[in-house]
mmCIF file of C-alpha atoms and ligand atoms in Angstrom:
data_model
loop_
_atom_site.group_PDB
_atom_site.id
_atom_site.type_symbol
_atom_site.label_atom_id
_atom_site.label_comp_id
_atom_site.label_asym_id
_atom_site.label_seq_id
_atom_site.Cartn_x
_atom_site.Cartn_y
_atom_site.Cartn_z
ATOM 1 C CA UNK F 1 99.246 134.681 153.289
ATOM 2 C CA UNK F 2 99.957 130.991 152.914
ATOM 3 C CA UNK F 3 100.890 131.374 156.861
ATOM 4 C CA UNK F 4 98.224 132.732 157.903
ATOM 5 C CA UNK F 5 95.546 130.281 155.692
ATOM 6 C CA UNK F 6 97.540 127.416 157.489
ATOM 7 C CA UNK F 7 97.476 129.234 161.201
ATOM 8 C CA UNK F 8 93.124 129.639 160.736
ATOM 9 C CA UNK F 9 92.746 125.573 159.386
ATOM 10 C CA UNK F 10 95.195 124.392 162.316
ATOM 11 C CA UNK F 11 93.019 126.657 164.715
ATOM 12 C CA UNK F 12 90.023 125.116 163.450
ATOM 13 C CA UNK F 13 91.686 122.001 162.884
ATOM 14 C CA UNK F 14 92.319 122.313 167.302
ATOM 15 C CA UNK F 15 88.377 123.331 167.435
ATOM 16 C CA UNK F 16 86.776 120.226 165.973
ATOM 17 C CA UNK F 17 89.468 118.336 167.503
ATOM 18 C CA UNK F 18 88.243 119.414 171.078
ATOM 19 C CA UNK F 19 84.750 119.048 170.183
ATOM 20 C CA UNK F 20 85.812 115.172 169.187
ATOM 21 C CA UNK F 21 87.414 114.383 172.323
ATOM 22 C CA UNK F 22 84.499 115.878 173.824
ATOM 23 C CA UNK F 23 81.833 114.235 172.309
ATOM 24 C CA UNK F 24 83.966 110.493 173.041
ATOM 25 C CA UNK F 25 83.918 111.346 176.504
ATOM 26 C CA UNK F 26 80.501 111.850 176.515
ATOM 27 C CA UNK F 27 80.084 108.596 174.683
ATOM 28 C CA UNK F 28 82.296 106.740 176.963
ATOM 29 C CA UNK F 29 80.337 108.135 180.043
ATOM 30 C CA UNK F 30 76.957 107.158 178.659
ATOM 31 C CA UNK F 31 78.529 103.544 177.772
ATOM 32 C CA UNK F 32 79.668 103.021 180.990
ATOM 33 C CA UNK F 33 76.482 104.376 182.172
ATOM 34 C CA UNK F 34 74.693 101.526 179.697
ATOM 35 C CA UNK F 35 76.771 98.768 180.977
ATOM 36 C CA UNK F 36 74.934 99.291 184.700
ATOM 37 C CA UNK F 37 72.072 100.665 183.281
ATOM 38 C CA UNK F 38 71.810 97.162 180.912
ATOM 39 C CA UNK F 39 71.253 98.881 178.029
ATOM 40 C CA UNK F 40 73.632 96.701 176.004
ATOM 41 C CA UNK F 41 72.467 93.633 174.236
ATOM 42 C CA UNK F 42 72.997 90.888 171.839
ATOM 43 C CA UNK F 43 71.724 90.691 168.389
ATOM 44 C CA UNK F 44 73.147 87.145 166.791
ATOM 45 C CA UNK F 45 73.322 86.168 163.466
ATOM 46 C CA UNK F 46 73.114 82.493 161.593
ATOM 47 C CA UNK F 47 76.423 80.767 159.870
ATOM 48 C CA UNK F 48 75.672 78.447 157.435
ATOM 49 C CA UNK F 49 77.607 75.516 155.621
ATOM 50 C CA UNK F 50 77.945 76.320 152.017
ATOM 51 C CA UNK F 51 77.387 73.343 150.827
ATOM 52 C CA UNK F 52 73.846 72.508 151.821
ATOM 53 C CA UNK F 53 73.172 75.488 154.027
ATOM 54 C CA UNK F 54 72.556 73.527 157.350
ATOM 55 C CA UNK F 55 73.122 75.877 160.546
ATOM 56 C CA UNK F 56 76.677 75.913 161.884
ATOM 57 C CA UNK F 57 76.653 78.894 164.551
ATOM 58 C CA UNK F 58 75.526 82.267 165.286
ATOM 59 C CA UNK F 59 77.943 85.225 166.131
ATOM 60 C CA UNK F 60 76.760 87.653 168.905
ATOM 61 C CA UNK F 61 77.091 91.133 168.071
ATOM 62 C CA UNK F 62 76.682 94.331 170.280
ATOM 63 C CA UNK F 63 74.254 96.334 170.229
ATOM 64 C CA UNK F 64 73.144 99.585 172.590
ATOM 65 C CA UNK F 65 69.372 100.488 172.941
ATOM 66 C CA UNK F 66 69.095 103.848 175.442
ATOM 67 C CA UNK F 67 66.219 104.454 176.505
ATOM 68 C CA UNK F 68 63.628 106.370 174.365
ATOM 69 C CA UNK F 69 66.679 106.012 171.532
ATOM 70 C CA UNK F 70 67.099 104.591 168.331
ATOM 71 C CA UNK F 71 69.585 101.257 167.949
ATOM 72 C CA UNK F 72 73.173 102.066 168.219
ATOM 73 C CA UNK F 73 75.500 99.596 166.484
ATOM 74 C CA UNK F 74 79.565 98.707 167.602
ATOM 75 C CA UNK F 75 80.782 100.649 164.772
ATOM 76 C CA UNK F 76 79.573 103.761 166.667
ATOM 77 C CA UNK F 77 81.074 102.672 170.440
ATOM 78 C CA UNK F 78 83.071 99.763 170.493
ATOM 79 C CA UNK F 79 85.840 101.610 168.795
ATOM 80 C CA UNK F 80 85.708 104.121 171.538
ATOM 81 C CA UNK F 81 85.177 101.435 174.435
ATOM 82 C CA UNK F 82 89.073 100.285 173.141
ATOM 83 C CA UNK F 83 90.644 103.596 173.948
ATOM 84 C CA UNK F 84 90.060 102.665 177.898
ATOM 85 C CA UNK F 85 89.746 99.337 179.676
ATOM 86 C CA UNK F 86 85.824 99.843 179.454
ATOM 87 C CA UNK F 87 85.951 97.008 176.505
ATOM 88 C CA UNK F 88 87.445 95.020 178.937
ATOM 89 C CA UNK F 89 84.060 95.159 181.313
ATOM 90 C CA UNK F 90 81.595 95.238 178.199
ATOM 91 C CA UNK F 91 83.924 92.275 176.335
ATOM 92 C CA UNK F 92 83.527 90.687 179.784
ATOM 93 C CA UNK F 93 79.464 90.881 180.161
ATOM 94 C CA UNK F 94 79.254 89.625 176.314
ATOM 95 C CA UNK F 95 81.137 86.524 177.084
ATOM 96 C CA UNK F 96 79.178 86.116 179.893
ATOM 97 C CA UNK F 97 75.348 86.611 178.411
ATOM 98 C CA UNK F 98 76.169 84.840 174.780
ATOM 99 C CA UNK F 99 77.263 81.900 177.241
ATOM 100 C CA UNK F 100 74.300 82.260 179.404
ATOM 101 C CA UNK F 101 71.806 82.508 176.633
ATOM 102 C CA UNK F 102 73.383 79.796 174.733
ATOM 103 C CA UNK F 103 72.674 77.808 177.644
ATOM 104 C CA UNK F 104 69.451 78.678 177.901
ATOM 105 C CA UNK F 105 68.528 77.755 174.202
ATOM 106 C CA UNK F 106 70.365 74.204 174.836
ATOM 107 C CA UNK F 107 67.948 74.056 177.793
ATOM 108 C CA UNK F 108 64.768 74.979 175.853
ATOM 109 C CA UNK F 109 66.029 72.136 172.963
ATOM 110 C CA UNK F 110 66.604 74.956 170.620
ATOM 111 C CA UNK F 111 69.494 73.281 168.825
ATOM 112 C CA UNK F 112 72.609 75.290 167.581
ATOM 113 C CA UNK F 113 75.960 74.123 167.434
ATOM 114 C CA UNK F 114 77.933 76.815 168.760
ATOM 115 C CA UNK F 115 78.544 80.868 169.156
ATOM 116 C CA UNK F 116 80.615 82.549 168.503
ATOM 117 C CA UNK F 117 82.209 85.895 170.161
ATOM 118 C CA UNK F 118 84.322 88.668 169.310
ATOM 119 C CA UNK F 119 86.768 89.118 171.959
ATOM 120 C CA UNK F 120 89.231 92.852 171.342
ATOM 121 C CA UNK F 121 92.716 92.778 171.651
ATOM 122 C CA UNK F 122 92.913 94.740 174.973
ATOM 123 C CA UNK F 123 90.473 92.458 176.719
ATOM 124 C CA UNK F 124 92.232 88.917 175.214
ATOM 125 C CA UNK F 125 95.741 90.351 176.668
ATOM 126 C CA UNK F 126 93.912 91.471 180.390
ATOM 127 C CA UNK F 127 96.380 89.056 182.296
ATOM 128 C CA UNK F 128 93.474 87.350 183.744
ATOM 129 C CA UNK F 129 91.504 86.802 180.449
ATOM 130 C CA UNK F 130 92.236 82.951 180.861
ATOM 131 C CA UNK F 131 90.802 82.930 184.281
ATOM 132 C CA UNK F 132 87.679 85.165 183.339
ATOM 133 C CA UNK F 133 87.026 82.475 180.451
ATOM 134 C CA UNK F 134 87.158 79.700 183.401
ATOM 135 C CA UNK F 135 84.807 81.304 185.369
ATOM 136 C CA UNK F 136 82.498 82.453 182.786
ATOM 137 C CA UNK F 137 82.003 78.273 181.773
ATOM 138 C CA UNK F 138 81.427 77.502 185.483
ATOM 139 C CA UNK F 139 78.743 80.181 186.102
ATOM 140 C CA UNK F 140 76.777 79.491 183.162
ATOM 141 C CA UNK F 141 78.004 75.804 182.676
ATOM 142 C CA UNK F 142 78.716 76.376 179.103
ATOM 143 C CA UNK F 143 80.148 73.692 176.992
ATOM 144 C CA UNK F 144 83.805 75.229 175.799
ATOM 145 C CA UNK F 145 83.368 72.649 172.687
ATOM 146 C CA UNK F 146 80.639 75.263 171.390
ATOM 147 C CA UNK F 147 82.173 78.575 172.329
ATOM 148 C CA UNK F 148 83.983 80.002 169.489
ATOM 149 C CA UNK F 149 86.286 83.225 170.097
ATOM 150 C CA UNK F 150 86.926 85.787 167.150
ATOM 151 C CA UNK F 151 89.632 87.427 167.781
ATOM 152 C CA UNK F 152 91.810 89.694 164.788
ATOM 153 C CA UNK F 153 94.936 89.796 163.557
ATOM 154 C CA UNK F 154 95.326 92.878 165.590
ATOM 155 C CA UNK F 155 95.279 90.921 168.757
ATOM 156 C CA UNK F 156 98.339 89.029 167.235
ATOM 157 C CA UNK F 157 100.195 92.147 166.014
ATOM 158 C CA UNK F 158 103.097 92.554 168.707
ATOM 159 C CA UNK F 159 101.592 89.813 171.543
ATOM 160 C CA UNK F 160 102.429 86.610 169.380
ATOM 161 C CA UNK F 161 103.663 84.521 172.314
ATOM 162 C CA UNK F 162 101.215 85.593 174.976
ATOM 163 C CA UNK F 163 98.616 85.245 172.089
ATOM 164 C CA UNK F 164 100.028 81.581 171.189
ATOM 165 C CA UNK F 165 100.145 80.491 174.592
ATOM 166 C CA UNK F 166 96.888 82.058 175.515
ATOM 167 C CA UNK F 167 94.934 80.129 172.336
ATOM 168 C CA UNK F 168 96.691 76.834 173.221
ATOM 169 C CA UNK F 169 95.458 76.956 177.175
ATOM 170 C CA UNK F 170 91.926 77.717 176.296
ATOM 171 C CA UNK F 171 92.133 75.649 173.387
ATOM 172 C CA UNK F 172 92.722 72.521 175.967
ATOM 173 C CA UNK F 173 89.443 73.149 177.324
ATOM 174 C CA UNK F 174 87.534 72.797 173.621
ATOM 175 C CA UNK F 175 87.547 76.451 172.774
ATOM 176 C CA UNK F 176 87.692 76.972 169.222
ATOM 177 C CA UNK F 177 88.890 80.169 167.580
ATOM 178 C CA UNK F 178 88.522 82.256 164.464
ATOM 179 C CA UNK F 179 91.308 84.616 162.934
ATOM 180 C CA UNK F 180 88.332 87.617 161.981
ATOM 181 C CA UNK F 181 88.314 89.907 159.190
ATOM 182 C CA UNK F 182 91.603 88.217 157.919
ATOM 183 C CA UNK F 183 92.768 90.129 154.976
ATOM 184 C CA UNK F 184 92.237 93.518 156.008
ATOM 185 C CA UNK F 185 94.301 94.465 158.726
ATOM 186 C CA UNK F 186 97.627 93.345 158.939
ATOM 187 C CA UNK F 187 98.399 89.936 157.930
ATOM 188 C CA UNK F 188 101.482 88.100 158.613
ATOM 189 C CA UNK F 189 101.603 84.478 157.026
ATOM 190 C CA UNK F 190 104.480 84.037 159.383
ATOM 191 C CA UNK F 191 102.770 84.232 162.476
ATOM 192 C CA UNK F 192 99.608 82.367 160.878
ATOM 193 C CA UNK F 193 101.520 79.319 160.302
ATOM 194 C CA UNK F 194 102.045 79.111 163.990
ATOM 195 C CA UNK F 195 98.538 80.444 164.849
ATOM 196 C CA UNK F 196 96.115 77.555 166.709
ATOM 197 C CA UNK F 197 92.833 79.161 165.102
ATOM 198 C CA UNK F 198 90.348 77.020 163.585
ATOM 199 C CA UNK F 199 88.968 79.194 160.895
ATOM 200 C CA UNK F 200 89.840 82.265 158.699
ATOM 201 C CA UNK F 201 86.874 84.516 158.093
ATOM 202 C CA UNK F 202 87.464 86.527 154.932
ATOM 203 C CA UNK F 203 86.615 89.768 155.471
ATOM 204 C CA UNK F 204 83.268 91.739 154.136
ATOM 205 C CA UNK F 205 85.476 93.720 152.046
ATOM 206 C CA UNK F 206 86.615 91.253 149.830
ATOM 207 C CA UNK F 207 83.209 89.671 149.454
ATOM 208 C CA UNK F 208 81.583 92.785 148.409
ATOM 209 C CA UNK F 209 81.304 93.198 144.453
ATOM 210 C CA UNK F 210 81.873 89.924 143.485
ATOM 211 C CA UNK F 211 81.394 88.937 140.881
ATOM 212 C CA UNK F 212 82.039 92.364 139.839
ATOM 213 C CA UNK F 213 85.793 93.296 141.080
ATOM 214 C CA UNK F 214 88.257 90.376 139.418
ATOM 215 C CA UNK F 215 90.689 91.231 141.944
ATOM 216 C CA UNK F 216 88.153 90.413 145.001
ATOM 217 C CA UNK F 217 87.526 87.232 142.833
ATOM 218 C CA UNK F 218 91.150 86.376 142.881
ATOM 219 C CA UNK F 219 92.336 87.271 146.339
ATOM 220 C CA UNK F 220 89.308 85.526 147.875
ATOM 221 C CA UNK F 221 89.836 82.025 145.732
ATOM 222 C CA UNK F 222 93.552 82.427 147.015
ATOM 223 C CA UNK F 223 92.656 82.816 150.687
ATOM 224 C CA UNK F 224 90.711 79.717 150.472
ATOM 225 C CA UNK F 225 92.971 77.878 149.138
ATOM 226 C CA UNK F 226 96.135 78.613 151.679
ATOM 227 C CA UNK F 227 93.535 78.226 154.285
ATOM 228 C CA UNK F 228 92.950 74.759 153.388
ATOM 229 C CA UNK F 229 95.851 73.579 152.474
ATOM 230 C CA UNK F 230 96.711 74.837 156.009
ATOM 231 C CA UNK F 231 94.124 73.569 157.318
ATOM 232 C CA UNK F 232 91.789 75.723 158.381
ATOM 233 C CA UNK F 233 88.340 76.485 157.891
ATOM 234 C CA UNK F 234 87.170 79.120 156.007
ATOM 235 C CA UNK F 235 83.501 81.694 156.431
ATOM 236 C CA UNK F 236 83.025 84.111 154.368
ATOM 237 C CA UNK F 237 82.105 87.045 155.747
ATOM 238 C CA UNK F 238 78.940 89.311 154.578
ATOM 239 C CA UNK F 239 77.400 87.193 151.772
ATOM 240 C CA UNK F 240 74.615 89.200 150.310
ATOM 241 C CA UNK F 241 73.643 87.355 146.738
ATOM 242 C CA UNK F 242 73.262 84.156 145.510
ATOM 243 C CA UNK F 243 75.699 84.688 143.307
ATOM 244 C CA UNK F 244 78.699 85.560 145.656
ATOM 245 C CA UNK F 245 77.411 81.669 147.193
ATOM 246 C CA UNK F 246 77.780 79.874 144.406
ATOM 247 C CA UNK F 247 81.217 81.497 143.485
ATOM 248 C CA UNK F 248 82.286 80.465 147.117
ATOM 249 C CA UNK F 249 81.134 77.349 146.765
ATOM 250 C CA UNK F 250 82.946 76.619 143.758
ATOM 251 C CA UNK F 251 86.111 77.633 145.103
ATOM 252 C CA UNK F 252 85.132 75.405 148.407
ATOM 253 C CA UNK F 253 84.163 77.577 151.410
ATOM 254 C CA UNK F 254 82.947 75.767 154.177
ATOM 255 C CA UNK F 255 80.826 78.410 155.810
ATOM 256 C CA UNK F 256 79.189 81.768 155.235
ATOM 257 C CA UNK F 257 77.184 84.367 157.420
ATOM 258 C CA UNK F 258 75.515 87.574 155.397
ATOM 259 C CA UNK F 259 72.132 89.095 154.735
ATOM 260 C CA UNK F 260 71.605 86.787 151.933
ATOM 261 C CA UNK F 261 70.786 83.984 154.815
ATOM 262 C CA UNK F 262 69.790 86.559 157.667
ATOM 263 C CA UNK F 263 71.065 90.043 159.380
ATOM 264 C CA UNK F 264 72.060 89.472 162.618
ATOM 265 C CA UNK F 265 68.468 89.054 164.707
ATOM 266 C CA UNK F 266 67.199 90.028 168.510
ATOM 267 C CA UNK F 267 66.872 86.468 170.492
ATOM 268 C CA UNK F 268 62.978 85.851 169.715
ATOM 269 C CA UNK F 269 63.645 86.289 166.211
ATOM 270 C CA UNK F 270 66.755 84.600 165.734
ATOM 271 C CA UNK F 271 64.938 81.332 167.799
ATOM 272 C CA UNK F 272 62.163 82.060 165.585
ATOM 273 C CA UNK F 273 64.817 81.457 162.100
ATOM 274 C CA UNK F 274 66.236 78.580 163.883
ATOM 275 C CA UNK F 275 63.058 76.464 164.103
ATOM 276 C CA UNK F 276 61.973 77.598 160.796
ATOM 277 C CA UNK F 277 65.537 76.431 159.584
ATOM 278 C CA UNK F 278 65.008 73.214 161.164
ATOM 279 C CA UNK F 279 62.304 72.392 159.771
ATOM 280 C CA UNK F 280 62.913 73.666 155.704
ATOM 281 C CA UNK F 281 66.560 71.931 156.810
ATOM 282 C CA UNK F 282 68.305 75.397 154.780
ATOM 283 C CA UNK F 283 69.180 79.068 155.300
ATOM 284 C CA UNK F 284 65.707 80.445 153.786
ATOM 285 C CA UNK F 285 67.316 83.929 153.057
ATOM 286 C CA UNK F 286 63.429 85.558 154.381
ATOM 287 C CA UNK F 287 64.513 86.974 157.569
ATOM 288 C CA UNK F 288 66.165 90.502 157.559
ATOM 289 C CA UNK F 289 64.968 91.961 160.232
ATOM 290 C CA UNK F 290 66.824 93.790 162.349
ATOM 291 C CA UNK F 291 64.766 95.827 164.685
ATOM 292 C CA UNK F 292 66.014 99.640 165.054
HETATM 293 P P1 C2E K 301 82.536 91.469 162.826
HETATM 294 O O1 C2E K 301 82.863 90.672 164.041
HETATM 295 O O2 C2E K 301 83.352 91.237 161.611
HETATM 296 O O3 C2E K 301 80.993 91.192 162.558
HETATM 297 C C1 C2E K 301 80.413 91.134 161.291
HETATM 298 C C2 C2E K 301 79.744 92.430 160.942
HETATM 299 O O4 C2E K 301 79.310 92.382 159.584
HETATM 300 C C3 C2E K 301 78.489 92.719 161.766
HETATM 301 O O5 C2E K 301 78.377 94.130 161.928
HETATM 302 C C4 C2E K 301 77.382 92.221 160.841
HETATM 303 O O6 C2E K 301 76.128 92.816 161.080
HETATM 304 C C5 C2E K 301 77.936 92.651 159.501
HETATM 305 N N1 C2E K 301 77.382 91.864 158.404
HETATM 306 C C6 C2E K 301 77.158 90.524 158.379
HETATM 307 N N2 C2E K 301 76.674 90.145 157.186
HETATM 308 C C7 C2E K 301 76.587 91.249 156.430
HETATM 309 C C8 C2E K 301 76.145 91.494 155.078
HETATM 310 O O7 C2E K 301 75.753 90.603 154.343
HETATM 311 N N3 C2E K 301 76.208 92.782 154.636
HETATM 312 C C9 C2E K 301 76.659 93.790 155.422
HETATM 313 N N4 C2E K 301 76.665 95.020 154.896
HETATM 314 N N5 C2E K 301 77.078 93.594 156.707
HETATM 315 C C10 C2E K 301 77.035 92.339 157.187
HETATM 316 P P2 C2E K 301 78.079 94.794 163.332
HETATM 317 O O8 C2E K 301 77.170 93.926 164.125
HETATM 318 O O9 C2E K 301 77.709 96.206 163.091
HETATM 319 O O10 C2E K 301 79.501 94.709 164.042
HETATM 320 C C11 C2E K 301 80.599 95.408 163.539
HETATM 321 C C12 C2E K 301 81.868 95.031 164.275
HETATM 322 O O11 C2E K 301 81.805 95.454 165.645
HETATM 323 C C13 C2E K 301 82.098 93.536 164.356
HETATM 324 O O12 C2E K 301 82.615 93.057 163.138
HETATM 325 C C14 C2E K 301 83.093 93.478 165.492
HETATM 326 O O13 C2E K 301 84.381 93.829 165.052
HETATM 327 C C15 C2E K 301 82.576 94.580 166.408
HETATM 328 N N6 C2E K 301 81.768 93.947 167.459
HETATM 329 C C16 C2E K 301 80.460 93.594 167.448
HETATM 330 N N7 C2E K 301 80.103 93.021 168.615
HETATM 331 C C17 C2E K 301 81.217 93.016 169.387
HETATM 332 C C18 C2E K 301 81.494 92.543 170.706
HETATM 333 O O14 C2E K 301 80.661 91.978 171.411
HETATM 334 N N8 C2E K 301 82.776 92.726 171.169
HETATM 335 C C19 C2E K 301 83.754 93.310 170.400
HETATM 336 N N9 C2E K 301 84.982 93.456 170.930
HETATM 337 N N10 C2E K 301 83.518 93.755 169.162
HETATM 338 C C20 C2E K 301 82.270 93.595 168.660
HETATM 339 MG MG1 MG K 302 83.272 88.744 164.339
HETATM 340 MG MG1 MG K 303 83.894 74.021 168.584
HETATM 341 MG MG1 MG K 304 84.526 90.275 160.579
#
């Protein structure tokens, strides 16, 4: 009986298993579809100092708007886009239009320091990632001192050398880089010694529930202390409460992004926050909109 209970679950177990692989093909041909179609844009959201709140940055994030469809956010494709080298196209036109549109607010005196951009571990190791980054800052004749690359440990994991010698190249040219969501995959304090990265961004997970969870208290007053003594800068990652700011504070963060100062926004809004910003001099913690 026991055989034949486990012989039905693995045959449905197969079913929804075909029906998975079926729907990410689907998904994949629609995204590839979107990347023509330009269907995929950039939402970006504010980083503020800590201390004082001025604007530091924004971070461009992915979205996809089909046609006639509701807002589809990277949790939903992106991980899909990394099974193929489709990430490598998409990571390539977000380089390229966070640069562009950067360039354009520098243009129309809309002042922010820098963006940054998440950049997956199959599309940092391309072998002609280096040489995409180059052209990308000639096209759009973007500043490298304000492009900031996020890349995760997982981009590290296995690739150390390529992804030391990588950093250090395009770090000669002013690019700046952040280790993101450091804490939750997996961290080796070996490899981070030797790491060029500017700044650690604690991951959202480790935010979340303070000043409930003692041990998110603990690990996240640890991580910004090793990060400073080895020099790095540290954001914290999806600050939602005025509490969780002054905790970071205390413990001196540098920088934060979260819904407490703004989700991330569609370009009129997010130049709309940006002169309202500038002229209140803070993060006013009014704007969370984010258009679906
Ligand atoms: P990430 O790079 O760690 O980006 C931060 C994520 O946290 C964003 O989710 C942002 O909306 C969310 N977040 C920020 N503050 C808060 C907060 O206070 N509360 C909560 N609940 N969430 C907050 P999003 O935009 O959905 O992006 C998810 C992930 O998708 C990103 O995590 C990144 O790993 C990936 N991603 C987004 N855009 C790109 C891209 O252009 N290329 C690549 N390769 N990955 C991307
Ligand atoms: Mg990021
Ligand atoms: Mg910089
Ligand atoms: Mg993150």
């Amino acid at each position: 009986q026991a055989k034949s209970a486990g012989r039905k679950t693995r045959r449905f177990f197969d079913a929804s298993m075909q029906h998975q692989a079926d729907r990410r093909l689907l998904v994949h041909n629609e995204l590839r579809n979107a990347l023509c179609e330009r269907e995929l844009i950039l939402h970006y959201q504010p980083q503020h100092m800590v201390d004082g709140g001025d604007l530091i940055g924004v971070e461009a994030l992915i979205r996809w708007q089909p046609v006639g469809r509701s807002l589809v956010f990277p949790a939903e494709f992106i991980p899909i886009a990394e099974e193929t080298d489709l990430i490598v196209d998409i990571g390539n036109w977000v380089l390229h239009e966070a640069c562009s549109q950067y360039v354009a607010w520098q243009e129309a005196g809309i002042h922010i320091p820098q963006v940054s951009v998440n950049v997956s571990a199959k599309q940092f190791h391309a072998s002609d990632f280096v040489d995409r980054v180059h052209m990308v800052l000639f096209q759009t004749g973007m500043d490298p001192s304000c492009l900031n690359l996020e890349i995760t440990e997982s981009v590290v994991l296995g690739h150390a050398e390529d992804t030391i010698s990588k950093m250090t190249e395009l770090k000669a040219l002013g690019i700046s880089f952040a280790i993101d969501d450091f804490g939750a995959g997996y961290s080796s304090l070996s490899y981070l010694k030797r790491l060029p990265a500017n700044e650690l961004k604690i991951d959202r997970s480790f935010i979340q529930e303070i000043p409930k969870d003692g041990d998110n208290m603990a690990i996240v007053e640890a991580v910004i202390a090793m990060a400073r003594h080895m020099g790095f800068n540290v954001t914290a990652e999806g600050v939602e409460s005025r509490q969780q700011l002054e905790f970071l504070k205390a413990q001196g963060c540098c920088f934060y992004q979260g819904y407490l100062s703004s989700k991330p926004l569609p370009v009129p809004y997010l130049e709309k926050y940006v002169r309202r910003v500038a002229r209140s001099g803070q993060a006013d913690g009014k704007n969370s909109h984010e258009r679906a």
